Coordinates of C-alpha atoms in Angstrom, one line a residue:
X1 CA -77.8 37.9 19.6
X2 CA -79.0 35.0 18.4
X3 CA -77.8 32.2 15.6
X4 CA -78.5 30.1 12.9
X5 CA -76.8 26.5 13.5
X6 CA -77.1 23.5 11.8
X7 CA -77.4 20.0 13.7
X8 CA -74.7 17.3 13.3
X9 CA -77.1 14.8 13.2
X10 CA -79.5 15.7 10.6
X11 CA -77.9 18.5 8.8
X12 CA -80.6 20.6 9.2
X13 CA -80.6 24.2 10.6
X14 CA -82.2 25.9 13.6
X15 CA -82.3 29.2 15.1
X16 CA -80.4 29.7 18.9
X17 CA -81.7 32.6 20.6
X18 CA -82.8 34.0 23.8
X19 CA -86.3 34.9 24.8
X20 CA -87.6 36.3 28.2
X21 CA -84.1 35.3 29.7
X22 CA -84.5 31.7 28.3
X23 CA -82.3 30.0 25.5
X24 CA -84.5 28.6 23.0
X25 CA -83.8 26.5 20.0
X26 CA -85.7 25.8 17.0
X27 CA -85.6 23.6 14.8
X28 CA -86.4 23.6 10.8
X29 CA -87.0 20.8 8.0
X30 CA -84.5 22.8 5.8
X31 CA -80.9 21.4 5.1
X32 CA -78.2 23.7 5.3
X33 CA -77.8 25.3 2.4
X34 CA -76.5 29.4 1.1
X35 CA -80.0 29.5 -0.1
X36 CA -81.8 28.1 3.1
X37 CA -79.1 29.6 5.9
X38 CA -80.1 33.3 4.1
X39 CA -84.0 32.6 4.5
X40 CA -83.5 30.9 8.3
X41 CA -81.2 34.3 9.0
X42 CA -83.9 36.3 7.8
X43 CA -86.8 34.5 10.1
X44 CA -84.2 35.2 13.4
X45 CA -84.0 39.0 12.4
X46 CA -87.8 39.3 12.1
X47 CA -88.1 37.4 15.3
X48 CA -85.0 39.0 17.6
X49 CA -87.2 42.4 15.7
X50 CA -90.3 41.4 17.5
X51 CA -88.4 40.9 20.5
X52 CA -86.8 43.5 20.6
X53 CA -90.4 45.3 20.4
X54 CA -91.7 43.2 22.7
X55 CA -94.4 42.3 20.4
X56 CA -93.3 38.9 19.7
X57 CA -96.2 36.2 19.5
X58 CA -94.4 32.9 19.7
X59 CA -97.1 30.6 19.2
X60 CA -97.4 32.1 15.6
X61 CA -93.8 31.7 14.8
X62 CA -93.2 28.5 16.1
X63 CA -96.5 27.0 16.2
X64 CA -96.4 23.1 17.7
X65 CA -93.2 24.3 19.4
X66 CA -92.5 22.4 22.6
X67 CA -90.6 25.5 23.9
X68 CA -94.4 26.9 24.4
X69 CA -95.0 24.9 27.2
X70 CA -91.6 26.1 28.7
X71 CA -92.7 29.7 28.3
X72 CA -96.1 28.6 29.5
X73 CA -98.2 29.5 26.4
X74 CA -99.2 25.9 25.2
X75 CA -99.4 22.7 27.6
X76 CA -100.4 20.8 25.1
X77 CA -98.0 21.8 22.5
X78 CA -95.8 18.7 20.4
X79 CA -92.3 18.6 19.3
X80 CA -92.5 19.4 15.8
X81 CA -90.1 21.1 13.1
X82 CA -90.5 24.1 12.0
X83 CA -91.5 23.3 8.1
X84 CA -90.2 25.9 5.0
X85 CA -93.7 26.8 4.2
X86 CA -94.3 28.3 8.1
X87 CA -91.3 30.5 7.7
X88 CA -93.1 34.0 6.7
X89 CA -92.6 36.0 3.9
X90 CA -89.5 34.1 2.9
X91 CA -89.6 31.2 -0.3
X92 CA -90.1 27.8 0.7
X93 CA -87.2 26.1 -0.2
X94 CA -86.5 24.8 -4.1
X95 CA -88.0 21.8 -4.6
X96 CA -84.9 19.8 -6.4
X97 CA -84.9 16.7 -8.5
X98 CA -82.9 13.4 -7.9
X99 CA -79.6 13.2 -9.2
X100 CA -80.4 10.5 -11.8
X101 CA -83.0 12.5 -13.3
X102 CA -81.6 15.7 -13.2
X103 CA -78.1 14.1 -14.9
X104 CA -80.2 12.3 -17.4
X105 CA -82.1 16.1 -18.4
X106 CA -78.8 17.4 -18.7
X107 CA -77.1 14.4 -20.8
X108 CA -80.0 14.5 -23.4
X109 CA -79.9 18.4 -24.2
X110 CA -75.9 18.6 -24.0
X111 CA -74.9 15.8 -26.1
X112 CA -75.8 17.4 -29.4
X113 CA -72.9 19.5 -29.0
X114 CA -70.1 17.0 -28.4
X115 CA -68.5 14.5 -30.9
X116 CA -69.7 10.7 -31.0
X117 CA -66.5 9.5 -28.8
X118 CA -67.0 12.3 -26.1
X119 CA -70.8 11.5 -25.8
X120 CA -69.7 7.4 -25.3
X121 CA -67.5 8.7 -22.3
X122 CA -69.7 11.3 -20.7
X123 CA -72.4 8.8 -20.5
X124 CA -70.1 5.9 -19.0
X125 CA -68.9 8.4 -16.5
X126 CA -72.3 9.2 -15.9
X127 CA -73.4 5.0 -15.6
X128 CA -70.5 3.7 -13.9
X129 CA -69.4 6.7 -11.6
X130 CA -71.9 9.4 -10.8
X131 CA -75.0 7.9 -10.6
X132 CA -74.3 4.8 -7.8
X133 CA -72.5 7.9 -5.7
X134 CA -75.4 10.4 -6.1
X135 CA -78.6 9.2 -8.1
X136 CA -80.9 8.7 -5.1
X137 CA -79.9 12.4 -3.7
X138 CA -81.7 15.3 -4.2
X139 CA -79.1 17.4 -6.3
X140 CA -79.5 20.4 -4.2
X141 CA -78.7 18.5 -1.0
X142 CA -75.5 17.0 -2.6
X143 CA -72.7 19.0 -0.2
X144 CA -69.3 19.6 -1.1
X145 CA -68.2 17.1 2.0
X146 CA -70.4 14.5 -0.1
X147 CA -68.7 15.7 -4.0
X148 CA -64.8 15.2 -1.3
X149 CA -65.4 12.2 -0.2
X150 CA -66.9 10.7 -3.9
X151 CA -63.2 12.1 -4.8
X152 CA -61.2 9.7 -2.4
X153 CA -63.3 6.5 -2.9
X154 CA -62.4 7.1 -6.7
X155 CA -58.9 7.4 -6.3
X156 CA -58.7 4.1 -4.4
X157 CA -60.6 2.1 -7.5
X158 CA -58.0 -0.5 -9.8
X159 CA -57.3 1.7 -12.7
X160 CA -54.1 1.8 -15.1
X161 CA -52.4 4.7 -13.7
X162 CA -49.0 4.1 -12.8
X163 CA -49.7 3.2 -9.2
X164 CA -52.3 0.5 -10.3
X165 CA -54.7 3.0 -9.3
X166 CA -57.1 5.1 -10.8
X167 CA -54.9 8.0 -12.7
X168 CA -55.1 12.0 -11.7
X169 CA -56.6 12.7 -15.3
X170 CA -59.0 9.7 -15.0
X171 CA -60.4 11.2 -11.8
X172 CA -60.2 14.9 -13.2
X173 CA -62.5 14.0 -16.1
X174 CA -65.1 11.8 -13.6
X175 CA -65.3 15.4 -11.0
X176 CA -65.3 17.6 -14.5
X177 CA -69.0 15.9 -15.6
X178 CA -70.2 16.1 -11.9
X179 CA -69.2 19.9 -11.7
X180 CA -71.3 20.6 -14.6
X181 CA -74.1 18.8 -13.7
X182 CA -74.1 20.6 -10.3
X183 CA -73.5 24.2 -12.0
X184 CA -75.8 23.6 -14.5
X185 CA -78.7 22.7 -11.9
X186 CA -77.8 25.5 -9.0
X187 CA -78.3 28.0 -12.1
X188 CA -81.6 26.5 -12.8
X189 CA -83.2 26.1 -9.2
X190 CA -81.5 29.0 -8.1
X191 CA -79.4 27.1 -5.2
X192 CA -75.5 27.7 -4.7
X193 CA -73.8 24.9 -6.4
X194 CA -71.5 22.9 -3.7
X195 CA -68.6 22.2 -6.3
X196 CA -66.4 26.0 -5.1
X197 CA -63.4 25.6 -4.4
X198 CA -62.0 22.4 -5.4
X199 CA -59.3 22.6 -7.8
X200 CA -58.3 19.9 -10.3
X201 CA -55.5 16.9 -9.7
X202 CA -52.2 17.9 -10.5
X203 CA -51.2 15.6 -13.5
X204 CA -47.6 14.7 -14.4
X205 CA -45.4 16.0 -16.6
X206 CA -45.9 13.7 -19.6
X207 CA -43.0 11.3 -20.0
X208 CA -41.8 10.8 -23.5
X209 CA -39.3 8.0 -24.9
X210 CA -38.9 8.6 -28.4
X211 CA -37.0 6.2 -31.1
X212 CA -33.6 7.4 -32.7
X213 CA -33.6 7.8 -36.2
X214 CA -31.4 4.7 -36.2
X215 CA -34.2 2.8 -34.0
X216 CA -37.0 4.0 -36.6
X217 CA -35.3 2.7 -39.6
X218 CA -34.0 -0.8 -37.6
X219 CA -37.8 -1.2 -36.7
X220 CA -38.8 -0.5 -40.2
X221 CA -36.4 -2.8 -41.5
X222 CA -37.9 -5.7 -40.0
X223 CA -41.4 -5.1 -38.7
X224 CA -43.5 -8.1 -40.8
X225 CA -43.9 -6.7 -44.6
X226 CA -47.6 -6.1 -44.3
X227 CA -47.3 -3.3 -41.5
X228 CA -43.9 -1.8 -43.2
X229 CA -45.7 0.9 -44.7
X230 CA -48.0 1.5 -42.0
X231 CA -45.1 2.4 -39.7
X232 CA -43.2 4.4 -41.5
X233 CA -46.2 6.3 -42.1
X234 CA -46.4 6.7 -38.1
X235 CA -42.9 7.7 -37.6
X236 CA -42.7 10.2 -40.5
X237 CA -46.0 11.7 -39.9
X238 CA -46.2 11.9 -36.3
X239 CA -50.3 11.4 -36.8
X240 CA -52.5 10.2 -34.0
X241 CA -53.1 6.6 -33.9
X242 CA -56.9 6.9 -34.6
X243 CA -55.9 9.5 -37.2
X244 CA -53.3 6.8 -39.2
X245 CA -56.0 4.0 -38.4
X246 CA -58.9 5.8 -40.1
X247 CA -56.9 7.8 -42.7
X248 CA -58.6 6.8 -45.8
X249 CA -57.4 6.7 -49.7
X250 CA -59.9 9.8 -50.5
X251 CA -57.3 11.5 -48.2
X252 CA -54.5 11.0 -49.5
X253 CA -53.5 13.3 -52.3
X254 CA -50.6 11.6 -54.8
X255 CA -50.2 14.9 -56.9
X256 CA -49.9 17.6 -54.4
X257 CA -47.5 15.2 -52.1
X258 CA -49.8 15.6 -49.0
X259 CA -52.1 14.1 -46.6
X260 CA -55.4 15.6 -45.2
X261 CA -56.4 14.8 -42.0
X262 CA -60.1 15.0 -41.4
X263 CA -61.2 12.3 -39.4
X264 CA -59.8 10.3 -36.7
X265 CA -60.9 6.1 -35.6
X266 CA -62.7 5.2 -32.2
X267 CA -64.4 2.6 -31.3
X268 CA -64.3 1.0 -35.2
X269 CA -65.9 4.1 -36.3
X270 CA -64.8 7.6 -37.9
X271 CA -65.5 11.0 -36.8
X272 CA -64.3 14.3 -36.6
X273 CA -60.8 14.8 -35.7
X274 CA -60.2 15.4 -31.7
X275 CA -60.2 19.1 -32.1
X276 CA -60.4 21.9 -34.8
X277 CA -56.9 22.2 -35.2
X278 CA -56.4 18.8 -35.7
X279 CA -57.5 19.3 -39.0
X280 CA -54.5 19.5 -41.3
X281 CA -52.1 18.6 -44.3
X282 CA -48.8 16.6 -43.9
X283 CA -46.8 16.4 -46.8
X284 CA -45.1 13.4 -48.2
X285 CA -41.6 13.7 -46.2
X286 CA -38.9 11.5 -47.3
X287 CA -40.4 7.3 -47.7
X288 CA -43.6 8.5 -46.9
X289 CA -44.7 8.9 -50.4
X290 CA -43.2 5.9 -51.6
X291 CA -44.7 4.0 -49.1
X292 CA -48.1 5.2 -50.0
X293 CA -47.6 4.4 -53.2
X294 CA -46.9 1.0 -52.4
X295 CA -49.7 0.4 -49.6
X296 CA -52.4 2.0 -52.5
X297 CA -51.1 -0.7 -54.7
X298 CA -51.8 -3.6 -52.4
X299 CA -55.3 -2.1 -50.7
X300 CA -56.3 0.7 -52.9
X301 CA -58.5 -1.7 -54.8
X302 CA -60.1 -3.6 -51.5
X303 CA -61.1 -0.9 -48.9
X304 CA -61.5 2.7 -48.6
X305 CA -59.2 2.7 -45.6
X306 CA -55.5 2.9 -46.5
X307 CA -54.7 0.6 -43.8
X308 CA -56.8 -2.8 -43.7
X309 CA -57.1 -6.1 -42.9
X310 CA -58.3 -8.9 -45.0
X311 CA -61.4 -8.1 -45.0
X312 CA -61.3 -4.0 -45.6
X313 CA -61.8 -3.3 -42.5
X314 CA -59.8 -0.6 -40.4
X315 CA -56.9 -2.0 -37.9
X316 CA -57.6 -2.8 -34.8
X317 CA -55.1 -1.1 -33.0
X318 CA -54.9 -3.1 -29.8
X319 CA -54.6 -6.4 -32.1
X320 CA -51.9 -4.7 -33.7
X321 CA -50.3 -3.7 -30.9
X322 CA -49.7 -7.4 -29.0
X323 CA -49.4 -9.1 -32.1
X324 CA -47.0 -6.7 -33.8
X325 CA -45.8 -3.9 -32.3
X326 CA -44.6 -5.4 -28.9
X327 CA -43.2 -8.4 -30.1
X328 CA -41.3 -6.5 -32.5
X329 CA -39.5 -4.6 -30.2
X330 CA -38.8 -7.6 -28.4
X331 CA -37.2 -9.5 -30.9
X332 CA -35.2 -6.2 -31.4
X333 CA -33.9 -5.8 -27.7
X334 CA -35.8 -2.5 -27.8
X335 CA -37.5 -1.0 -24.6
X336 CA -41.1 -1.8 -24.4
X337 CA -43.5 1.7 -25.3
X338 CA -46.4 2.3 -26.7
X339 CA -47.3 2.9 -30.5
X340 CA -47.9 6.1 -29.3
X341 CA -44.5 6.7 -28.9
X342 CA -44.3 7.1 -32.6
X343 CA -45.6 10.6 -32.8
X344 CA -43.2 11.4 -29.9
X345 CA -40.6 10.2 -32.9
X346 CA -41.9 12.1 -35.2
X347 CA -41.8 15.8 -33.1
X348 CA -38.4 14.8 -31.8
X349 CA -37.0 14.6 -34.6
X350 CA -38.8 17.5 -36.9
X351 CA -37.3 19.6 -33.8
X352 CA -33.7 18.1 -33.7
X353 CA -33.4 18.7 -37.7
X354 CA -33.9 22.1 -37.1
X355 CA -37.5 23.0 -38.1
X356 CA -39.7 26.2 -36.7
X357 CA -41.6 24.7 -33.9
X358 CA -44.8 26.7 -34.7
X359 CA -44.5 24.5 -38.1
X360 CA -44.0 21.2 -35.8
X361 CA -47.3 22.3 -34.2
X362 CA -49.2 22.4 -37.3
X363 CA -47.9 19.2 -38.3
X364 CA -48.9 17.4 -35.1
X365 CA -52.5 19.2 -35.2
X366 CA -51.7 21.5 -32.0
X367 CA -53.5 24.6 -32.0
X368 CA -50.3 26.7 -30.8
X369 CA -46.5 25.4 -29.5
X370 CA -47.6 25.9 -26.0
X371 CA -48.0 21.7 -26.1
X372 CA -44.9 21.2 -28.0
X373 CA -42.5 23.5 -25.4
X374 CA -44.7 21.5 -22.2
X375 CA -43.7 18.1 -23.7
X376 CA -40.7 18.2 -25.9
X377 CA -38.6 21.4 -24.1
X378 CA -35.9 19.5 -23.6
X379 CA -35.3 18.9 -27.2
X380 CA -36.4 22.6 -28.8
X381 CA -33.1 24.1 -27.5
X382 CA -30.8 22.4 -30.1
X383 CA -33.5 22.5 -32.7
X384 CA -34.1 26.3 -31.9
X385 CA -30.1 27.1 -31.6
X386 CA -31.2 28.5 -28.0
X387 CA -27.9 27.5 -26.4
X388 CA -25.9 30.8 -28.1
X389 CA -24.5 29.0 -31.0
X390 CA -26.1 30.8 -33.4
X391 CA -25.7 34.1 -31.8
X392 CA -22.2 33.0 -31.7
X393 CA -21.5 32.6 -35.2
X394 CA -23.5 35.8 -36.1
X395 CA -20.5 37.4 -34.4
X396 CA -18.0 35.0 -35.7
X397 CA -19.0 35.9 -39.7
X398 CA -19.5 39.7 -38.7
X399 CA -15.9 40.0 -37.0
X400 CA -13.8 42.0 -39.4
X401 CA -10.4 40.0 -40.2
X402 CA -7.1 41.9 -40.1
X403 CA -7.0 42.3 -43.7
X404 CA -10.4 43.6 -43.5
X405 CA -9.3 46.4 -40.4
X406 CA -6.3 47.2 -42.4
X407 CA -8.3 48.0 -45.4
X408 CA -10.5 50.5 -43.7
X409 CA -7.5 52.0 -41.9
X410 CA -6.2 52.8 -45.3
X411 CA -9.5 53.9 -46.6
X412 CA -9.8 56.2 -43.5
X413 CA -6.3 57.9 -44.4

């Protein structure tokens, strides 16, 4: 029985069979593909068919073969590949564009859907990644040994991941835009996409180091006047940097005590807040107020951002960040984190006073407290009374006291 096999050297697939007690090989000009292994399969069956019927004209299968001057039928026959279109009754292969064409089709009609930020990344993924691995190839010859080994050079570029390296998620969101692009054209030109199989990096376990209360109220205490409010709006809000950073005054609602997040900063720009759920309204807790009131007095009148610089415009948050923020914590003999570690703050301590962590979700914007548990479970057992305490003083105030049994004996007499 004969079989389709593809060569090492060009990729390509040919047919191994045997014929009047020879073994004979021929070759096609079709890469090994799902799509072009089925139609090479189903030439073999009609020929090993034919054979089997003896009726078998070689010289129309394979014409140009050199194998017919083996069998005798052509002495003046010339080494040639058998080409898609001599394959009978199957489809000549699909005809594929270049990756850089096909990647630009799909950027263009795709990016009406995503937000301004999202379409800045897909398209610098695209530029930067993608396009010098795969532009010149013909998107249905792209292989899944070609999408593995794109994986490993990546994961050996300079990145900021804790290794120096690019980071897991970095890499993940690079092989997320090329799976697309794959899917997207083996649906269209009908060609089994190369990307199966390949699961995602694991990531890491988020590592969080939040501020005591005593911290937050030290750093508030002497952060430089100007930023006084904008940090305790950070560590009582728990809001996303580019949330805090484009929060403007039209937001901000004096009467009912809250704020409405609606938009979030990138790039100098505002936009629609990272998802859906992001949309929401923190009330005023404790300075936070006060502090608004305050900052409105100073910038209300200059800027429609609550928190400006001289000229109105929004903060620049890495400015803020190496000129405020980490010399701050320096001068304070504090470990050096991230501003991000604020919002940490905040959910710690929402959950360590003892409020409903579906509430703590809503208040940091996640759609449900399956983010909360993932990043902050070591904190939602005291906040939740999960370690029996609770339970225990349920029994504790239900226990009758022994004036208590001794009035019910009597009553039961």
């Amino acid at each position: 029985m004969g079989k389709v096999r593809q060569r090492k050297e060009t990729g390509k697939l040919y047919l191994d069979f045997f014929y009047q007690g020879l073994r004979l090989r021929e070759q096609t000009a079709l890469k090994d593909t799902p799509t072009n292994r089925k139609k090479v399969e189903q030439l073999l069956a009609k020929v090993e068919a034919k054979i089997l019927l003896d009726d078998l004209d070689y010289a129309e299968f394979f014409p140009g073969s050199k194998n017919l001057q083996k069998l005798g039928l052509n002495n003046a026959a010339k080494n040639q590949s058998l080409q898609p279109a001599q394959i009978e009754n199957t489809q000549p292969a699909v005809e594929t564009p270049l990756f850089n064409d096909f990647s630009d089709q799909w950027f263009d009609e795709s990016k009406i859907q995503w937000r301004a930020s999202h379409v800045r990344n897909v398209s610098s993924i695209l530029d930067s990644s993608l396009k010098p691995a795969f532009g010149k190839k013909t998107i249905g010859d792209i292989t899944k040994a070609d999408i593995m080994a794109f994986r490993a050079k990546l994961a050996k570029r300079k990145g900021r991941g804790a290794t120096g390296l690019v980071s897991p998620k970095t890499i993940n969101s690079h092989m997320s835009i090329l799976r697309m692009v794959l899917d997207e054209a083996a649906e269209r030109f009908d060609f089994e996409t190369p990307y199966k199989n390949i699961k995602p990096l694991k990531l890491q376990k988020t590592h969080i180091e939040p501020f005591s209360l005593h911290e937050v109220q030290r750093i508030i205490d002497k952060v430089r006047p100007d930023y006084c409010n904008y940090y305790t709006v950070r560590f009582f809000t728990g809001m996303r940097t580019g949330e805090v950073d484009g929060l403007k005054w039209k937001n901000i609602d004096f009467a009912k005590r809250e704020i409405l997040v609606r938009e979030t900063l990138i790039n100098g720009e505002t936009e629609y807040t990272k998802t859906d759920g992001s949309q929401r309204e923190i009330p005023m807790f404790g300075q936070v107020y006060d502090a608004l009131k305050t900052q409105y007095a100073a910038t209300g009148h200059m800027s429609k951002y609550v928190f400006c610089n001289q000229l109105g415009q929004p903060l620049d948050h890495n400015n803020v960040t190496k000129r405020v923020w980490y010399p701050l914590l320096k001068s304070l003999g504090l470990t050096k984190r991230r501003p991000y570690q604020t919002r940490h703050t905040a959910a710690t301590l929402f959950l360590a006073s003892g409020e409903n962590p579906e509430w703590v979700a809503r208040m940091l914007g996640h759609s449900s407290t399956e983010m909360l548990f993932k990043v902050y479970s070591r904190y939602v057992p005291n906040a939740t009374r999960m370690d029996g305490s609770a339970f225990e003083r349920l029994l504790g105030n239900t226990t009758p006291t022994k004036s208590q049994k001794e009035q019910r004996h009597e009553t039961a007499l």
